[in-house]
Amino acid sequence: MPDQIAPGSLGTWSMIEYTEAALVGVGIGTDAGLPAEVRFLANTVKLIRRRIAEAAAQPEKKGVAVFLLAPNVPDEIEEDAVRVPRLENGLTSLVEKLWFVNEIAASGRSMNIGDKDDEAVFELVCNELSLGAVPAIFYDSRTASPEVVYYPSGLSELDTRSLISLNSEVTLEQVLKTVETIYEKMLVTPDAQSQELKLWENPGKFWPIKNAERGIQAYLRMGLQGAFPACIIREEQSQTTGRIDLEVEGQDAINRSSFTRYALLELKVLRSFGSTGDVVTQDYTMNWIESGVKQASSYRDERGARESALCCFDMRTSKSSDECCFEHVRDLAQDRSVVTRLWYLFASSELYREYLNQTA
């Protein structure tokens, strides 16, 4: 089995590698707009959690199941495939079956694989059905604790996989560590950013795009959902105190109307210039940061979230330290129990390399 992946880690796979061309998607539900692979992972994990919870009252046999992001069943097994229209209710046994689902995974079709050993299952998918390159989830209930392994490049790529946690309980610290990983992989320079969503209007002049906050929000939502598939990552939630940027929720596996709101993130981009070159003053930036602390606090309290953080993404002409950036709101943030974090987006890879050489 693969090495244990810590909750919140992006593991052995980079979200940008497998979803670079799909930052804008279609569909319904709280995960609408996310790449198909991310939705497939999140919805299948929630499905497995629901099945485990429903099966607790009536134990079932142990075994394995494989889920393929392949809604169309191969012609050679079409006659043997069984349709399950309400797979999401958790009442259908999952093990000893090969499942063909779309990214929503609310329904699907299956074929029996019985008690085949792991090698035989991989042989079936990769060679007999020629589906080794299809994103796959391997569910194993034979172990002391059920295990879920995600193969984003398919079962033919054995070394590209992550052991996924079925636990929906997360902390703000885990969330912020994941934001750090997303920043390093997807945000730190223009070259790290997807061609479909660049955050710089003119990096040579340090002009961010007009809606840089929304762009960063899209990256974080995608990365957080991939890192915490058992959770729901909500964005743009409206309430009386304003509109929430990002929220990490855990959903009860049985009572899906019951939520625990673990973390709320308020996002702010710090600018030296606007998207057309207008100068942004230091006073404006300081007020912008202060308003972010107040928003993170009031949104958390109204929403009933456990913790909140102000996440600032610095796109100014010079790099600042956390201590310097948040000096004027230190007491305010402490009084309101708001965690503050700062990430600097370099306007070019060359500037980033220079920084790394200086700090080496």
Short mmCIF file of N, CA, C and O in Angstrom, two decimals, residues 212-276:
data_model
loop_
_atom_site.label_atom_id
_atom_site.label_comp_id
_atom_site.label_asym_id
_atom_site.label_seq_id
_atom_site.Cartn_x
_atom_site.Cartn_y
_atom_site.Cartn_z
N ALA A 212 -8.38 39.80 -8.86
CA ALA A 212 -7.34 38.88 -8.39
C ALA A 212 -7.83 38.03 -7.22
O ALA A 212 -7.46 36.86 -7.09
N GLU A 213 -8.65 38.60 -6.33
CA GLU A 213 -9.17 37.82 -5.20
C GLU A 213 -9.99 36.62 -5.69
O GLU A 213 -9.87 35.52 -5.15
N ARG A 214 -10.83 36.87 -6.70
CA ARG A 214 -11.65 35.77 -7.21
C ARG A 214 -10.79 34.71 -7.89
O ARG A 214 -11.09 33.51 -7.81
N GLY A 215 -9.72 35.14 -8.56
CA GLY A 215 -8.83 34.18 -9.18
C GLY A 215 -8.14 33.30 -8.14
O GLY A 215 -8.07 32.08 -8.29
N ILE A 216 -7.63 33.92 -7.08
CA ILE A 216 -6.98 33.15 -6.01
C ILE A 216 -8.00 32.26 -5.32
O ILE A 216 -7.70 31.11 -4.97
N GLN A 217 -9.19 32.76 -5.15
CA GLN A 217 -10.26 31.95 -4.57
C GLN A 217 -10.49 30.67 -5.38
O GLN A 217 -10.67 29.59 -4.82
N ALA A 218 -10.47 30.78 -6.71
CA ALA A 218 -10.67 29.62 -7.57
C ALA A 218 -9.56 28.59 -7.37
O ALA A 218 -9.82 27.38 -7.28
N TYR A 219 -8.31 29.05 -7.30
CA TYR A 219 -7.20 28.13 -7.05
C TYR A 219 -7.35 27.43 -5.70
O TYR A 219 -7.16 26.22 -5.58
N LEU A 220 -7.67 28.21 -4.66
CA LEU A 220 -7.75 27.64 -3.32
C LEU A 220 -8.92 26.67 -3.20
O LEU A 220 -8.80 25.62 -2.56
N ARG A 221 -10.03 27.03 -3.78
CA ARG A 221 -11.19 26.13 -3.71
C ARG A 221 -10.88 24.80 -4.36
O ARG A 221 -11.20 23.73 -3.82
N MET A 222 -10.24 24.83 -5.52
CA MET A 222 -9.88 23.60 -6.21
C MET A 222 -8.89 22.78 -5.38
O MET A 222 -9.08 21.57 -5.17
N GLY A 223 -7.85 23.44 -4.87
CA GLY A 223 -6.83 22.72 -4.12
C GLY A 223 -7.34 22.18 -2.80
O GLY A 223 -7.01 21.06 -2.40
N LEU A 224 -8.16 22.97 -2.10
CA LEU A 224 -8.68 22.52 -0.81
C LEU A 224 -9.65 21.36 -0.98
O LEU A 224 -9.67 20.43 -0.17
N GLN A 225 -10.48 21.40 -2.02
CA GLN A 225 -11.40 20.29 -2.23
C GLN A 225 -10.65 19.01 -2.56
O GLN A 225 -11.03 17.92 -2.12
N GLY A 226 -9.57 19.14 -3.33
CA GLY A 226 -8.76 17.96 -3.62
C GLY A 226 -8.04 17.43 -2.40
O GLY A 226 -7.86 16.23 -2.23
N ALA A 227 -7.63 18.33 -1.50
CA ALA A 227 -6.90 17.93 -0.31
C ALA A 227 -7.81 17.39 0.79
O ALA A 227 -7.40 16.55 1.58
N PHE A 228 -9.06 17.88 0.82
CA PHE A 228 -10.02 17.46 1.85
C PHE A 228 -11.29 16.96 1.17
O PHE A 228 -12.36 17.58 1.28
N PRO A 229 -11.23 15.82 0.48
CA PRO A 229 -12.39 15.37 -0.29
C PRO A 229 -13.59 14.99 0.56
O PRO A 229 -14.71 14.98 0.06
N ALA A 230 -13.37 14.66 1.84
CA ALA A 230 -14.50 14.32 2.71
C ALA A 230 -15.26 15.55 3.17
O ALA A 230 -16.34 15.45 3.75
N CYS A 231 -14.70 16.73 2.91
CA CYS A 231 -15.32 17.99 3.32
C CYS A 231 -16.02 18.66 2.14
O CYS A 231 -15.88 18.24 0.99
N ILE A 232 -16.76 19.71 2.45
CA ILE A 232 -17.36 20.56 1.43
C ILE A 232 -16.69 21.92 1.50
O ILE A 232 -16.58 22.51 2.58
N ILE A 233 -16.18 22.38 0.38
CA ILE A 233 -15.54 23.70 0.31
C ILE A 233 -16.54 24.66 -0.32
O ILE A 233 -16.87 24.55 -1.50
N ARG A 234 -17.05 25.58 0.48
CA ARG A 234 -18.06 26.52 -0.01
C ARG A 234 -17.40 27.87 -0.31
O ARG A 234 -16.47 28.28 0.38
N GLU A 235 -17.93 28.55 -1.30
CA GLU A 235 -17.44 29.87 -1.66
C GLU A 235 -18.61 30.83 -1.82
O GLU A 235 -19.74 30.42 -2.08
N GLU A 236 -18.32 32.11 -1.63
CA GLU A 236 -19.29 33.17 -1.89
C GLU A 236 -20.63 32.93 -1.20
O GLU A 236 -21.70 33.05 -1.79
N GLN A 237 -20.56 32.57 0.09
CA GLN A 237 -21.78 32.40 0.88
C GLN A 237 -22.26 33.75 1.39
O GLN A 237 -21.52 34.46 2.09
N SER A 238 -23.49 34.12 1.06
CA SER A 238 -24.03 35.42 1.47
C SER A 238 -24.70 35.30 2.83
O SER A 238 -25.38 34.32 3.13
N GLN A 239 -24.51 36.33 3.67
CA GLN A 239 -25.19 36.43 4.95
C GLN A 239 -25.30 37.90 5.31
O GLN A 239 -24.86 38.78 4.56
N THR A 240 -25.90 38.21 6.46
CA THR A 240 -26.19 39.60 6.79
C THR A 240 -24.94 40.45 6.95
O THR A 240 -24.95 41.65 6.67
N THR A 241 -23.82 39.85 7.40
CA THR A 241 -22.60 40.62 7.62
C THR A 241 -21.73 40.72 6.38
O THR A 241 -20.71 41.41 6.40
N GLY A 242 -22.12 40.06 5.29
CA GLY A 242 -21.34 40.15 4.06
C GLY A 242 -21.24 38.81 3.35
O GLY A 242 -21.96 37.87 3.65
N ARG A 243 -20.32 38.73 2.41
CA ARG A 243 -20.16 37.54 1.58
C ARG A 243 -18.85 36.83 1.93
O ARG A 243 -17.77 37.42 1.86
N ILE A 244 -18.96 35.57 2.31
CA ILE A 244 -17.82 34.77 2.74
C ILE A 244 -17.01 34.31 1.53
O ILE A 244 -17.57 33.87 0.53
N ASP A 245 -15.68 34.38 1.63
CA ASP A 245 -14.83 33.93 0.53
C ASP A 245 -14.77 32.41 0.44
O ASP A 245 -15.15 31.82 -0.56
N LEU A 246 -14.28 31.77 1.50
CA LEU A 246 -14.16 30.31 1.50
C LEU A 246 -14.49 29.76 2.88
O LEU A 246 -14.14 30.36 3.90
N GLU A 247 -15.12 28.60 2.88
CA GLU A 247 -15.48 27.94 4.13
C GLU A 247 -15.27 26.44 3.98
O GLU A 247 -15.61 25.86 2.95
N VAL A 248 -14.70 25.82 5.00
CA VAL A 248 -14.47 24.38 5.00
C VAL A 248 -15.45 23.75 5.98
O VAL A 248 -15.43 24.03 7.17
N GLU A 249 -16.32 22.89 5.44
CA GLU A 249 -17.36 22.26 6.24
C GLU A 249 -17.20 20.75 6.25
O GLU A 249 -16.78 20.15 5.26
N GLY A 250 -17.58 20.15 7.37
CA GLY A 250 -17.71 18.70 7.45
C GLY A 250 -19.18 18.35 7.52
O GLY A 250 -19.95 19.00 8.22
N GLN A 251 -19.57 17.32 6.78
CA GLN A 251 -20.98 16.91 6.72
C GLN A 251 -21.15 15.56 7.38
O GLN A 251 -20.36 14.65 7.17
N ASP A 252 -22.18 15.44 8.20
CA ASP A 252 -22.48 14.16 8.83
C ASP A 252 -22.80 13.13 7.74
O ASP A 252 -23.56 13.42 6.82
N ALA A 253 -22.23 11.93 7.85
CA ALA A 253 -22.38 10.94 6.80
C ALA A 253 -23.81 10.44 6.66
O ALA A 253 -24.25 10.08 5.56
N ILE A 254 -24.58 10.43 7.75
CA ILE A 254 -25.96 9.97 7.71
C ILE A 254 -26.92 11.14 7.54
O ILE A 254 -27.71 11.20 6.60
N ASN A 255 -26.87 12.08 8.48
CA ASN A 255 -27.74 13.25 8.43
C ASN A 255 -27.03 14.35 7.65
O ASN A 255 -26.30 15.15 8.21
N ARG A 256 -27.27 14.41 6.36
CA ARG A 256 -26.53 15.32 5.51
C ARG A 256 -26.95 16.78 5.65
O ARG A 256 -26.37 17.65 5.03
N SER A 257 -27.96 17.02 6.49
CA SER A 257 -28.32 18.41 6.80
C SER A 257 -27.54 18.93 8.01
O SER A 257 -27.66 20.10 8.37
N SER A 258 -26.72 18.06 8.62
CA SER A 258 -25.93 18.43 9.80
C SER A 258 -24.50 18.73 9.37
O SER A 258 -23.82 17.89 8.78
N PHE A 259 -24.04 19.95 9.69
CA PHE A 259 -22.70 20.39 9.29
C PHE A 259 -21.90 20.85 10.49
O PHE A 259 -22.46 21.33 11.47
N THR A 260 -20.59 20.70 10.38
CA THR A 260 -19.66 21.36 11.28
C THR A 260 -18.79 22.28 10.43
O THR A 260 -18.13 21.82 9.48
N ARG A 261 -18.83 23.56 10.74
CA ARG A 261 -18.05 24.53 9.98
C ARG A 261 -16.70 24.70 10.66
O ARG A 261 -16.59 25.34 11.69
N TYR A 262 -15.67 24.13 10.07
CA TYR A 262 -14.36 24.07 10.71
C TYR A 262 -13.54 25.35 10.54
O TYR A 262 -12.90 25.79 11.48
N ALA A 263 -13.55 25.89 9.35
CA ALA A 263 -12.66 27.03 9.10
C ALA A 263 -13.27 27.97 8.07
O ALA A 263 -13.91 27.53 7.10
N LEU A 264 -13.04 29.24 8.29
CA LEU A 264 -13.50 30.28 7.36
C LEU A 264 -12.29 31.12 6.96
O LEU A 264 -11.52 31.55 7.82
N LEU A 265 -12.13 31.34 5.66
CA LEU A 265 -11.00 32.10 5.14
C LEU A 265 -11.47 33.37 4.46
O LEU A 265 -12.33 33.33 3.57
N GLU A 266 -10.93 34.50 4.90
CA GLU A 266 -11.15 35.78 4.22
C GLU A 266 -9.90 36.07 3.39
O GLU A 266 -8.78 36.00 3.90
N LEU A 267 -10.08 36.36 2.11
CA LEU A 267 -8.97 36.54 1.19
C LEU A 267 -8.82 38.01 0.80
O LEU A 267 -9.80 38.67 0.45
N LYS A 268 -7.59 38.50 0.87
CA LYS A 268 -7.30 39.86 0.46
C LYS A 268 -6.04 39.88 -0.40
O LYS A 268 -5.05 39.23 -0.07
N VAL A 269 -6.08 40.62 -1.51
CA VAL A 269 -4.90 40.85 -2.33
C VAL A 269 -4.37 42.24 -2.02
O VAL A 269 -5.14 43.21 -2.00
N LEU A 270 -3.08 42.33 -1.76
CA LEU A 270 -2.43 43.61 -1.48
C LEU A 270 -1.73 44.07 -2.75
O LEU A 270 -0.98 43.33 -3.37
N ARG A 271 -1.99 45.34 -3.13
CA ARG A 271 -1.53 45.85 -4.41
C ARG A 271 -0.72 47.13 -4.25
O ARG A 271 -1.02 47.94 -3.36
N SER A 272 0.23 47.33 -5.13
CA SER A 272 0.85 48.64 -5.30
C SER A 272 0.13 49.43 -6.38
O SER A 272 0.07 50.66 -6.35
N PHE A 273 -0.45 48.66 -7.34
CA PHE A 273 -1.17 49.27 -8.46
C PHE A 273 -2.43 48.47 -8.74
O PHE A 273 -2.50 47.27 -8.46
N GLY A 274 -3.42 49.14 -9.33
CA GLY A 274 -4.59 48.45 -9.82
C GLY A 274 -4.31 47.83 -11.18
O GLY A 274 -3.19 47.91 -11.71
N SER A 275 -5.33 47.25 -11.78
CA SER A 275 -5.15 46.54 -13.05
C SER A 275 -4.86 47.47 -14.22
O SER A 275 -4.39 47.03 -15.27
N THR A 276 -5.13 48.78 -14.05
CA THR A 276 -4.84 49.76 -15.12
C THR A 276 -3.70 50.71 -14.73
O THR A 276 -3.47 51.71 -15.41
#
